[in-house]
Amino acid sequence: MKRILKIVAIIAIAAVFIGTFVFLYHKSKKPAATYEVETASYADISRTTVLTGNIEPRDKVEIKPQINGIISAIFKQPGDKVQTGDIIARVKVIPGMEELNAADNRIRIADISLAQAEKDFARADKLYHDKLISTEDYEKASEALKKAKEEKRTARDQMQIIREGVSASGGNYSTTLIRSTINGIILDIPVKVGNSVIMSNTMNDGTTIATVADMGNLIFKGNIDETDVGMVRVGMPMTITVGAIEGKTFPATLEYISPQVKTSTDGTSAGQFEIKAAIGRGYTSGIRSGYSANANIILQKATHVISIPEGCIEFAGDTSYVYVLTNTQPQTFTRRRVYTGLSDGVRIEIKSGLKAGDKVRGNAVTADESAADNKENK
């Protein structure tokens, strides 16, 4: 009896030991990994770049005075529409003493010359009618009188221009009236009534009375990195987004690429090339000068090509591989070499190695995700 009990105890202990060993073995054994399965399909893939810049009017001019003086009146305000020739402001002339003295001397000299020419003509006229001088001498005296009268008129006009900025003979061309030189909208009037202004000359640029721009003809001005500039060309379409105008895009066409790089001042970043793009004339409503904007431009594009998520690719040096699904339960895959093309950062073009409908291994599924999937399936 004791022998039987001893054998039973030994068997029980062995069973417990073996059971514990089996339990620990199964517990330590990792479950078979499962993966997401992606399907190769046709798609359009494009590589794009986003450029930062600003919106500017193509035609923007600074209106400057033709004389020195003081602003006596301003007839327009920023935001007003103007046509070529519309009066923006008026300048009151403040003549210099030297100019006044010179003009006054010229008038006195003209008066003296005219008085002498009148006497000479009166004398020549009497002698001519008495047939004592020739017709040629008479005509010379008449011509001298006409010149003296014209010189006096010119001298008086010069004095009036110095004092008032306009002559009696040129009233329609007053230089005291500041007029717009283009059709557009006034962006800025940096002067006020009472400000002194100077005319533009070889010594300085002159005082800006107003800035006028054609807001119906806008351009995007930005910079493109030197690594991308070789992929763009004049005439390429662009899409402009303006931060201040949400939910709206504006079509544009690239029209200028700078031939010279703009190197960074600190030398820490790649060089930039200036670009300009024309915004469609029918899409400029609501855009203001100086708005910050982004331009999206397609550098490369592949249409209707076989593609898979880029995460499915295994790169080994210059060679690319995928794992093609061969069995669903349990999952088994076969490694296959593929040749890739264009990538947009999410999906990548497969030039050869796969056909549409092939299923490939994607990202590994975690235990929590697998349990959640099994629960949903149940």
mmCIF file of C-alpha atoms in Angstrom:
data_model
loop_
_atom_site.group_PDB
_atom_site.id
_atom_site.type_symbol
_atom_site.label_atom_id
_atom_site.label_comp_id
_atom_site.label_asym_id
_atom_site.label_seq_id
_atom_site.Cartn_x
_atom_site.Cartn_y
_atom_site.Cartn_z
ATOM 1 C CA MET A 1 0.000 0.000 0.000
ATOM 2 C CA LYS A 2 2.761 2.333 0.947
ATOM 3 C CA ARG A 3 4.512 1.462 -2.296
ATOM 4 C CA ILE A 4 1.411 2.401 -4.329
ATOM 5 C CA LEU A 5 1.001 5.719 -2.506
ATOM 6 C CA LYS A 6 4.623 6.520 -3.118
ATOM 7 C CA ILE A 7 4.240 5.848 -6.849
ATOM 8 C CA VAL A 8 1.089 8.002 -7.024
ATOM 9 C CA ALA A 9 2.869 10.875 -5.253
ATOM 10 C CA ILE A 10 5.781 10.659 -7.650
ATOM 11 C CA ILE A 11 3.430 10.689 -10.633
ATOM 12 C CA ALA A 12 1.526 13.683 -9.233
ATOM 13 C CA ILE A 13 4.702 15.641 -8.627
ATOM 14 C CA ALA A 14 5.931 14.816 -12.138
ATOM 15 C CA ALA A 15 2.600 15.876 -13.627
ATOM 16 C CA VAL A 16 2.717 19.206 -11.783
ATOM 17 C CA PHE A 17 6.292 19.783 -12.916
ATOM 18 C CA ILE A 18 5.536 18.915 -16.530
ATOM 19 C CA GLY A 19 2.367 21.037 -16.512
ATOM 20 C CA THR A 20 4.221 24.009 -15.095
ATOM 21 C CA PHE A 21 6.945 23.627 -17.699
ATOM 22 C CA VAL A 22 4.410 23.461 -20.544
ATOM 23 C CA PHE A 23 2.527 26.483 -19.170
ATOM 24 C CA LEU A 24 5.675 28.579 -18.895
ATOM 25 C CA TYR A 25 6.804 27.493 -22.364
ATOM 26 C CA HIS A 26 3.552 28.553 -24.006
ATOM 27 C CA LYS A 27 3.484 31.779 -22.022
ATOM 28 C CA SER A 28 7.003 32.709 -23.095
ATOM 29 C CA LYS A 29 6.404 31.814 -26.724
ATOM 30 C CA LYS A 30 5.679 34.957 -28.826
ATOM 31 C CA PRO A 31 2.530 34.856 -30.926
ATOM 32 C CA ALA A 32 2.995 34.891 -34.694
ATOM 33 C CA ALA A 33 3.345 38.457 -35.971
ATOM 34 C CA THR A 34 0.497 39.811 -38.083
ATOM 35 C CA TYR A 35 0.702 42.641 -40.594
ATOM 36 C CA GLU A 36 -1.556 45.054 -42.359
ATOM 37 C CA VAL A 37 -2.112 44.143 -45.976
ATOM 38 C CA GLU A 38 -1.973 46.832 -48.668
ATOM 39 C CA THR A 39 -3.190 46.456 -52.241
ATOM 40 C CA ALA A 40 -1.289 47.787 -55.246
ATOM 41 C CA SER A 41 -3.564 50.140 -57.178
ATOM 42 C CA TYR A 42 -3.498 52.832 -59.826
ATOM 43 C CA ALA A 43 -3.062 56.418 -58.652
ATOM 44 C CA ASP A 44 -1.769 59.836 -59.689
ATOM 45 C CA ILE A 45 1.425 60.757 -57.859
ATOM 46 C CA SER A 46 3.019 64.174 -57.849
ATOM 47 C CA ARG A 47 5.943 65.803 -56.124
ATOM 48 C CA THR A 48 5.197 69.351 -55.056
ATOM 49 C CA THR A 49 6.989 72.145 -53.265
ATOM 50 C CA VAL A 50 5.588 75.093 -51.341
ATOM 51 C CA LEU A 51 7.152 78.513 -51.815
ATOM 52 C CA THR A 52 6.672 81.463 -49.485
ATOM 53 C CA GLY A 53 6.398 85.021 -50.700
ATOM 54 C CA ASN A 54 4.143 88.064 -51.048
ATOM 55 C CA ILE A 55 1.483 89.449 -53.337
ATOM 56 C CA GLU A 56 2.507 92.617 -55.146
ATOM 57 C CA PRO A 57 0.988 94.727 -57.926
ATOM 58 C CA ARG A 58 2.870 94.468 -61.183
ATOM 59 C CA ASP A 59 2.514 98.194 -61.914
ATOM 60 C CA LYS A 60 3.200 100.394 -58.902
ATOM 61 C CA VAL A 61 4.427 103.968 -59.301
ATOM 62 C CA GLU A 62 5.424 106.709 -56.916
ATOM 63 C CA ILE A 63 3.971 110.086 -57.849
ATOM 64 C CA LYS A 64 6.490 112.915 -57.306
ATOM 65 C CA PRO A 65 6.189 116.711 -57.760
ATOM 66 C CA GLN A 66 7.707 118.642 -60.631
ATOM 67 C CA ILE A 67 8.439 121.674 -58.451
ATOM 68 C CA ASN A 68 9.581 122.452 -54.913
ATOM 69 C CA GLY A 69 6.989 123.774 -52.493
ATOM 70 C CA ILE A 70 4.501 122.998 -49.748
ATOM 71 C CA ILE A 71 1.450 120.747 -49.911
ATOM 72 C CA SER A 72 -1.551 123.095 -49.866
ATOM 73 C CA ALA A 73 -4.341 120.547 -50.493
ATOM 74 C CA ILE A 74 -4.900 116.793 -50.805
ATOM 75 C CA PHE A 75 -7.920 115.662 -52.813
ATOM 76 C CA LYS A 76 -7.656 111.860 -52.547
ATOM 77 C CA GLN A 77 -7.280 109.231 -49.832
ATOM 78 C CA PRO A 78 -5.604 105.806 -49.744
ATOM 79 C CA GLY A 79 -7.971 103.266 -51.291
ATOM 80 C CA ASP A 80 -9.482 105.708 -53.795
ATOM 81 C CA LYS A 81 -9.571 104.681 -57.440
ATOM 82 C CA VAL A 82 -7.934 107.119 -59.843
ATOM 83 C CA GLN A 83 -7.557 107.465 -63.591
ATOM 84 C CA THR A 84 -4.581 108.826 -65.473
ATOM 85 C CA GLY A 85 -4.601 112.607 -65.065
ATOM 86 C CA ASP A 86 -6.771 112.729 -61.920
ATOM 87 C CA ILE A 87 -5.589 115.392 -59.461
ATOM 88 C CA ILE A 88 -4.293 113.961 -56.183
ATOM 89 C CA ALA A 89 -2.841 117.029 -54.479
ATOM 90 C CA ARG A 90 -1.801 120.630 -55.008
ATOM 91 C CA VAL A 91 1.571 122.185 -54.216
ATOM 92 C CA LYS A 92 2.048 125.840 -53.271
ATOM 93 C CA VAL A 93 5.255 127.243 -54.714
ATOM 94 C CA ILE A 94 7.744 128.857 -52.337
ATOM 95 C CA PRO A 95 10.154 130.729 -54.634
ATOM 96 C CA GLY A 96 13.784 131.355 -53.695
ATOM 97 C CA MET A 97 15.197 134.864 -53.530
ATOM 98 C CA GLU A 98 17.889 134.159 -56.107
ATOM 99 C CA GLU A 99 15.311 132.884 -58.603
ATOM 100 C CA LEU A 100 13.068 135.895 -57.990
ATOM 101 C CA ASN A 101 15.940 138.353 -58.467
ATOM 102 C CA ALA A 102 17.072 136.636 -61.673
ATOM 103 C CA ALA A 103 13.532 136.640 -63.079
ATOM 104 C CA ASP A 104 12.994 140.276 -62.108
ATOM 105 C CA ASN A 105 16.254 141.298 -63.800
ATOM 106 C CA ARG A 106 15.220 139.454 -66.938
ATOM 107 C CA ILE A 107 11.919 141.377 -67.032
ATOM 108 C CA ARG A 108 13.680 144.730 -66.642
ATOM 109 C CA ILE A 109 16.149 143.867 -69.395
ATOM 110 C CA ALA A 110 13.257 142.726 -71.624
ATOM 111 C CA ASP A 111 11.458 146.056 -71.001
ATOM 112 C CA ILE A 112 14.563 148.002 -71.993
ATOM 113 C CA SER A 113 15.068 145.897 -75.131
ATOM 114 C CA LEU A 114 11.411 146.271 -76.093
ATOM 115 C CA ALA A 115 11.455 150.060 -75.653
ATOM 116 C CA GLN A 116 14.526 150.313 -77.873
ATOM 117 C CA ALA A 117 13.031 147.962 -80.486
ATOM 118 C CA GLU A 118 9.851 150.053 -80.620
ATOM 119 C CA LYS A 119 11.863 153.239 -81.224
ATOM 120 C CA ASP A 120 13.958 151.556 -83.906
ATOM 121 C CA PHE A 121 10.870 150.215 -85.644
ATOM 122 C CA ALA A 122 9.082 153.603 -85.519
ATOM 123 C CA ARG A 123 12.119 155.229 -87.090
ATOM 124 C CA ALA A 124 12.459 152.492 -89.734
ATOM 125 C CA ASP A 125 8.752 152.660 -90.515
ATOM 126 C CA LYS A 126 8.916 156.414 -91.217
ATOM 127 C CA LEU A 127 12.043 156.068 -93.347
ATOM 128 C CA TYR A 128 10.552 153.142 -95.255
ATOM 129 C CA HIS A 129 7.403 155.068 -96.131
ATOM 130 C CA ASP A 130 9.600 157.992 -97.221
ATOM 131 C CA LYS A 131 11.425 155.473 -99.397
ATOM 132 C CA LEU A 132 14.730 156.216 -97.681
ATOM 133 C CA ILE A 133 15.563 152.620 -96.605
ATOM 134 C CA SER A 134 15.203 149.282 -98.269
ATOM 135 C CA THR A 135 12.531 146.691 -97.593
ATOM 136 C CA GLU A 136 15.199 144.443 -96.048
ATOM 137 C CA ASP A 137 16.109 147.030 -93.395
ATOM 138 C CA TYR A 138 12.409 147.579 -92.625
ATOM 139 C CA GLU A 139 11.826 143.838 -92.186
ATOM 140 C CA LYS A 140 14.859 143.564 -89.873
ATOM 141 C CA ALA A 141 13.447 146.296 -87.627
ATOM 142 C CA SER A 142 10.052 144.582 -87.601
ATOM 143 C CA GLU A 143 11.643 141.251 -86.720
ATOM 144 C CA ALA A 144 13.640 142.804 -83.897
ATOM 145 C CA LEU A 145 10.438 144.288 -82.434
ATOM 146 C CA LYS A 146 8.686 140.907 -82.536
ATOM 147 C CA LYS A 147 11.639 139.249 -80.779
ATOM 148 C CA ALA A 148 11.657 141.909 -78.074
ATOM 149 C CA LYS A 149 7.922 141.434 -77.433
ATOM 150 C CA GLU A 150 8.355 137.636 -77.250
ATOM 151 C CA GLU A 151 11.280 137.992 -74.836
ATOM 152 C CA LYS A 152 9.190 140.200 -72.553
ATOM 153 C CA ARG A 153 6.322 137.696 -72.601
ATOM 154 C CA THR A 154 8.702 134.827 -71.830
ATOM 155 C CA ALA A 155 10.288 136.776 -68.964
ATOM 156 C CA ARG A 156 6.879 137.481 -67.408
ATOM 157 C CA ASP A 157 5.859 133.811 -67.814
ATOM 158 C CA GLN A 158 9.058 132.755 -66.070
ATOM 159 C CA MET A 159 8.318 135.087 -63.177
ATOM 160 C CA GLN A 160 4.774 133.714 -62.889
ATOM 161 C CA ILE A 161 6.083 130.128 -62.933
ATOM 162 C CA ILE A 162 8.538 130.910 -60.148
ATOM 163 C CA ARG A 163 5.839 132.589 -58.054
ATOM 164 C CA GLU A 164 2.825 130.378 -58.816
ATOM 165 C CA GLY A 165 4.142 127.291 -60.574
ATOM 166 C CA VAL A 166 2.167 127.954 -63.751
ATOM 167 C CA SER A 167 2.304 130.502 -66.559
ATOM 168 C CA ALA A 168 -0.600 132.300 -68.176
ATOM 169 C CA SER A 169 0.085 130.587 -71.512
ATOM 170 C CA GLY A 170 0.334 127.086 -69.985
ATOM 171 C CA GLY A 171 -2.505 127.121 -67.479
ATOM 172 C CA ASN A 172 -3.700 123.655 -68.513
ATOM 173 C CA TYR A 173 -0.297 122.184 -67.680
ATOM 174 C CA SER A 174 0.074 123.438 -64.133
ATOM 175 C CA THR A 175 2.991 121.837 -62.286
ATOM 176 C CA THR A 176 1.376 122.722 -58.965
ATOM 177 C CA LEU A 177 -1.306 120.081 -59.512
ATOM 178 C CA ILE A 178 -0.057 116.565 -58.737
ATOM 179 C CA ARG A 179 -1.777 114.096 -61.064
ATOM 180 C CA SER A 180 -1.886 110.317 -61.276
ATOM 181 C CA THR A 181 0.198 108.878 -64.097
ATOM 182 C CA ILE A 182 -1.618 105.491 -64.267
ATOM 183 C CA ASN A 183 -5.049 103.983 -63.681
ATOM 184 C CA GLY A 184 -5.279 102.209 -60.341
ATOM 185 C CA ILE A 185 -5.827 102.487 -56.617
ATOM 186 C CA ILE A 186 -3.971 104.805 -54.258
ATOM 187 C CA LEU A 187 -2.026 102.597 -51.853
ATOM 188 C CA ASP A 188 -0.483 105.345 -49.740
ATOM 189 C CA ILE A 189 -0.238 109.112 -49.390
ATOM 190 C CA PRO A 190 2.754 109.644 -47.081
ATOM 191 C CA VAL A 191 2.497 113.465 -46.960
ATOM 192 C CA LYS A 192 0.129 115.853 -45.213
ATOM 193 C CA VAL A 193 -1.010 119.388 -45.888
ATOM 194 C CA GLY A 194 1.816 121.702 -44.891
ATOM 195 C CA ASN A 195 4.646 119.267 -45.635
ATOM 196 C CA SER A 196 7.522 120.576 -47.727
ATOM 197 C CA VAL A 197 8.232 118.639 -50.908
ATOM 198 C CA ILE A 198 11.085 118.682 -53.387
ATOM 199 C CA MET A 199 11.124 117.751 -57.039
ATOM 200 C CA SER A 200 12.964 114.753 -58.427
ATOM 201 C CA ASN A 201 16.313 115.589 -60.026
ATOM 202 C CA THR A 202 19.788 114.168 -60.549
ATOM 203 C CA MET A 203 20.701 114.866 -56.915
ATOM 204 C CA ASN A 204 17.778 113.118 -55.177
ATOM 205 C CA ASP A 205 14.685 111.011 -55.841
ATOM 206 C CA GLY A 206 12.270 113.720 -54.733
ATOM 207 C CA THR A 207 9.379 113.520 -52.291
ATOM 208 C CA THR A 208 6.753 110.854 -52.888
ATOM 209 C CA ILE A 209 3.277 112.405 -52.892
ATOM 210 C CA ALA A 210 1.356 109.159 -53.451
ATOM 211 C CA THR A 211 1.839 105.527 -54.436
ATOM 212 C CA VAL A 212 -0.597 104.249 -57.081
ATOM 213 C CA ALA A 213 -0.918 100.641 -58.250
ATOM 214 C CA ASP A 214 -3.040 98.629 -60.655
ATOM 215 C CA MET A 215 -4.600 96.080 -58.257
ATOM 216 C CA GLY A 216 -6.176 94.184 -61.133
ATOM 217 C CA ASN A 217 -2.755 92.986 -62.286
ATOM 218 C CA LEU A 218 -1.031 91.185 -59.407
ATOM 219 C CA ILE A 219 1.997 88.926 -59.161
ATOM 220 C CA PHE A 220 3.341 86.484 -56.584
ATOM 221 C CA LYS A 221 6.975 87.137 -55.705
ATOM 222 C CA GLY A 222 8.847 84.461 -53.780
ATOM 223 C CA ASN A 223 11.964 82.313 -53.622
ATOM 224 C CA ILE A 224 12.687 78.719 -54.635
ATOM 225 C CA ASP A 225 15.468 76.552 -53.261
ATOM 226 C CA GLU A 226 18.422 75.836 -55.542
ATOM 227 C CA THR A 227 17.754 72.086 -55.200
ATOM 228 C CA ASP A 228 14.335 72.527 -56.871
ATOM 229 C CA VAL A 229 14.964 75.349 -59.343
ATOM 230 C CA GLY A 230 16.134 72.915 -62.040
ATOM 231 C CA MET A 231 12.698 71.259 -62.052
ATOM 232 C CA VAL A 232 10.686 74.405 -62.805
ATOM 233 C CA ARG A 233 10.291 76.340 -66.027
ATOM 234 C CA VAL A 234 8.507 79.454 -67.182
ATOM 235 C CA GLY A 235 4.855 78.757 -67.973
ATOM 236 C CA MET A 236 4.267 76.136 -65.252
ATOM 237 C CA PRO A 237 0.931 76.474 -63.390
ATOM 238 C CA MET A 238 0.908 77.309 -59.689
ATOM 239 C CA THR A 239 -1.722 77.518 -56.974
ATOM 240 C CA ILE A 240 -1.575 80.494 -54.606
ATOM 241 C CA THR A 241 -3.021 80.470 -51.089
ATOM 242 C CA VAL A 242 -3.259 83.639 -49.040
ATOM 243 C CA GLY A 243 -3.165 83.338 -45.274
ATOM 244 C CA ALA A 244 -5.591 86.231 -44.799
ATOM 245 C CA ILE A 245 -8.156 84.660 -47.167
ATOM 246 C CA GLU A 246 -9.144 81.239 -45.858
ATOM 247 C CA GLY A 247 -10.612 78.517 -48.029
ATOM 248 C CA LYS A 248 -9.737 80.127 -51.334
ATOM 249 C CA THR A 249 -6.995 79.472 -53.881
ATOM 250 C CA PHE A 250 -5.822 81.557 -56.819
ATOM 251 C CA PRO A 251 -4.391 80.162 -60.064
ATOM 252 C CA ALA A 252 -1.110 81.619 -61.275
ATOM 253 C CA THR A 253 1.457 81.046 -64.002
ATOM 254 C CA LEU A 254 5.205 81.125 -63.457
ATOM 255 C CA GLU A 255 6.647 83.868 -65.641
ATOM 256 C CA TYR A 256 10.116 84.643 -64.266
ATOM 257 C CA ILE A 257 13.015 82.713 -62.702
ATOM 258 C CA SER A 258 16.021 84.718 -61.597
ATOM 259 C CA PRO A 259 19.241 83.742 -63.397
ATOM 260 C CA GLN A 260 21.287 84.559 -60.295
ATOM 261 C CA VAL A 261 21.183 82.869 -56.891
ATOM 262 C CA LYS A 262 20.533 84.858 -53.737
ATOM 263 C CA THR A 263 23.005 83.419 -51.250
ATOM 264 C CA SER A 264 22.203 83.550 -47.551
ATOM 265 C CA THR A 265 24.036 86.178 -45.554
ATOM 266 C CA ASP A 266 25.227 83.736 -42.905
ATOM 267 C CA GLY A 267 26.076 80.941 -45.341
ATOM 268 C CA THR A 268 24.095 78.369 -43.347
ATOM 269 C CA SER A 269 21.308 77.666 -45.834
ATOM 270 C CA ALA A 270 21.036 76.810 -49.490
ATOM 271 C CA GLY A 271 20.848 79.564 -52.059
ATOM 272 C CA GLN A 272 17.485 80.875 -53.224
ATOM 273 C CA PHE A 273 16.305 82.021 -56.631
ATOM 274 C CA GLU A 274 13.671 84.737 -56.960
ATOM 275 C CA ILE A 275 10.580 83.811 -58.959
ATOM 276 C CA LYS A 276 7.521 85.729 -60.118
ATOM 277 C CA ALA A 277 4.135 84.346 -61.097
ATOM 278 C CA ALA A 278 1.205 86.163 -62.691
ATOM 279 C CA ILE A 279 -2.100 85.741 -60.863
ATOM 280 C CA GLY A 280 -5.130 85.378 -63.122
ATOM 281 C CA ARG A 281 -6.773 88.755 -63.677
ATOM 282 C CA GLY A 282 -10.208 87.406 -62.861
ATOM 283 C CA TYR A 283 -9.115 86.147 -59.436
ATOM 284 C CA THR A 284 -7.607 89.267 -57.845
ATOM 285 C CA SER A 285 -10.725 90.486 -56.040
ATOM 286 C CA GLY A 286 -10.201 90.829 -52.311
ATOM 287 C CA ILE A 287 -6.400 90.608 -52.453
ATOM 288 C CA ARG A 288 -4.443 93.487 -50.933
ATOM 289 C CA SER A 289 -0.907 94.557 -51.737
ATOM 290 C CA GLY A 290 1.692 92.983 -49.468
ATOM 291 C CA TYR A 291 -0.350 89.935 -48.383
ATOM 292 C CA SER A 292 1.818 86.983 -47.338
ATOM 293 C CA ALA A 293 1.138 83.976 -49.536
ATOM 294 C CA ASN A 294 2.258 80.447 -50.346
ATOM 295 C CA ALA A 295 2.614 79.014 -53.826
ATOM 296 C CA ASN A 296 2.162 75.307 -54.470
ATOM 297 C CA ILE A 297 3.913 74.128 -57.606
ATOM 298 C CA ILE A 298 4.044 70.593 -59.035
ATOM 299 C CA LEU A 299 7.647 69.672 -59.798
ATOM 300 C CA GLN A 300 7.027 66.136 -61.113
ATOM 301 C CA LYS A 301 3.896 64.125 -61.860
ATOM 302 C CA ALA A 302 3.087 60.502 -62.751
ATOM 303 C CA THR A 303 -0.464 59.798 -63.935
ATOM 304 C CA HIS A 304 -2.336 56.498 -63.559
ATOM 305 C CA VAL A 305 0.594 54.436 -62.308
ATOM 306 C CA ILE A 306 0.687 51.395 -59.998
ATOM 307 C CA SER A 307 1.453 52.522 -56.476
ATOM 308 C CA ILE A 308 1.619 51.291 -52.891
ATOM 309 C CA PRO A 309 2.227 53.044 -49.556
ATOM 310 C CA GLU A 310 5.906 53.949 -49.261
ATOM 311 C CA GLY A 311 6.075 52.191 -45.877
ATOM 312 C CA CYS A 312 5.673 48.825 -47.651
ATOM 313 C CA ILE A 313 9.060 49.197 -49.339
ATOM 314 C CA GLU A 314 12.182 47.639 -47.841
ATOM 315 C CA PHE A 315 15.312 49.394 -49.045
ATOM 316 C CA ALA A 316 18.619 47.535 -49.160
ATOM 317 C CA GLY A 317 21.215 49.874 -50.607
ATOM 318 C CA ASP A 318 20.065 50.785 -54.098
ATOM 319 C CA THR A 319 17.648 47.839 -54.260
ATOM 320 C CA SER A 320 13.965 47.880 -53.251
ATOM 321 C CA TYR A 321 11.898 44.913 -52.042
ATOM 322 C CA VAL A 322 8.316 44.201 -51.012
ATOM 323 C CA TYR A 323 6.737 41.201 -49.292
ATOM 324 C CA VAL A 324 3.891 39.798 -51.378
ATOM 325 C CA LEU A 325 1.076 37.992 -49.540
ATOM 326 C CA THR A 326 0.927 34.257 -50.458
ATOM 327 C CA ASN A 327 -1.374 32.949 -47.705
ATOM 328 C CA THR A 328 -3.910 34.655 -45.453
ATOM 329 C CA GLN A 329 -4.266 32.243 -42.494
ATOM 330 C CA PRO A 330 -1.624 32.103 -41.249
ATOM 331 C CA GLN A 331 -0.065 35.063 -43.028
ATOM 332 C CA THR A 332 2.886 34.158 -45.222
ATOM 333 C CA PHE A 333 4.805 36.464 -47.537
ATOM 334 C CA THR A 334 7.334 36.142 -50.317
ATOM 335 C CA ARG A 335 10.099 38.723 -50.736
ATOM 336 C CA ARG A 336 10.133 40.250 -54.212
ATOM 337 C CA ARG A 337 12.316 42.872 -55.859
ATOM 338 C CA VAL A 338 10.565 45.900 -57.327
ATOM 339 C CA TYR A 339 11.627 48.990 -59.268
ATOM 340 C CA THR A 340 10.286 52.255 -57.902
ATOM 341 C CA GLY A 341 9.649 55.667 -59.393
ATOM 342 C CA LEU A 342 8.160 58.917 -58.146
ATOM 343 C CA SER A 343 7.107 59.321 -54.513
ATOM 344 C CA ASP A 344 4.970 61.996 -52.875
ATOM 345 C CA GLY A 345 6.001 60.985 -49.371
ATOM 346 C CA VAL A 346 2.901 58.832 -48.850
ATOM 347 C CA ARG A 347 2.627 56.587 -51.900
ATOM 348 C CA ILE A 348 5.352 55.499 -54.284
ATOM 349 C CA GLU A 349 5.231 54.512 -57.952
ATOM 350 C CA ILE A 350 6.032 50.884 -58.824
ATOM 351 C CA LYS A 351 7.509 50.725 -62.315
ATOM 352 C CA SER A 352 7.876 46.950 -62.348
ATOM 353 C CA GLY A 353 7.622 43.986 -60.004
ATOM 354 C CA LEU A 354 3.949 44.337 -59.077
ATOM 355 C CA LYS A 355 0.655 44.476 -60.888
ATOM 356 C CA ALA A 356 -2.612 46.094 -59.837
ATOM 357 C CA GLY A 357 -4.373 43.985 -57.224
ATOM 358 C CA ASP A 358 -1.257 42.404 -55.708
ATOM 359 C CA LYS A 359 -1.317 42.435 -51.925
ATOM 360 C CA VAL A 360 1.817 43.344 -49.993
ATOM 361 C CA ARG A 361 2.866 43.442 -46.379
ATOM 362 C CA GLY A 362 2.346 46.722 -44.584
ATOM 363 C CA ASN A 363 2.989 47.800 -40.999
ATOM 364 C CA ALA A 364 3.018 45.228 -38.189
ATOM 365 C CA VAL A 365 -0.205 45.001 -36.155
ATOM 366 C CA THR A 366 0.276 45.286 -32.381
ATOM 367 C CA ALA A 367 -1.264 42.800 -29.946
ATOM 368 C CA ASP A 368 -3.781 45.414 -28.793
ATOM 369 C CA GLU A 369 -4.827 46.174 -32.372
ATOM 370 C CA SER A 370 -5.062 42.440 -33.163
ATOM 371 C CA ALA A 371 -7.223 41.805 -30.100
ATOM 372 C CA ALA A 372 -9.472 44.722 -31.021
ATOM 373 C CA ASP A 373 -9.845 43.371 -34.558
ATOM 374 C CA ASN A 374 -10.718 39.888 -33.272
ATOM 375 C CA LYS A 375 -13.285 41.366 -30.928
ATOM 376 C CA GLU A 376 -14.901 43.316 -33.755
ATOM 377 C CA ASN A 377 -14.926 40.228 -35.976
ATOM 378 C CA LYS A 378 -16.694 38.232 -33.227
#
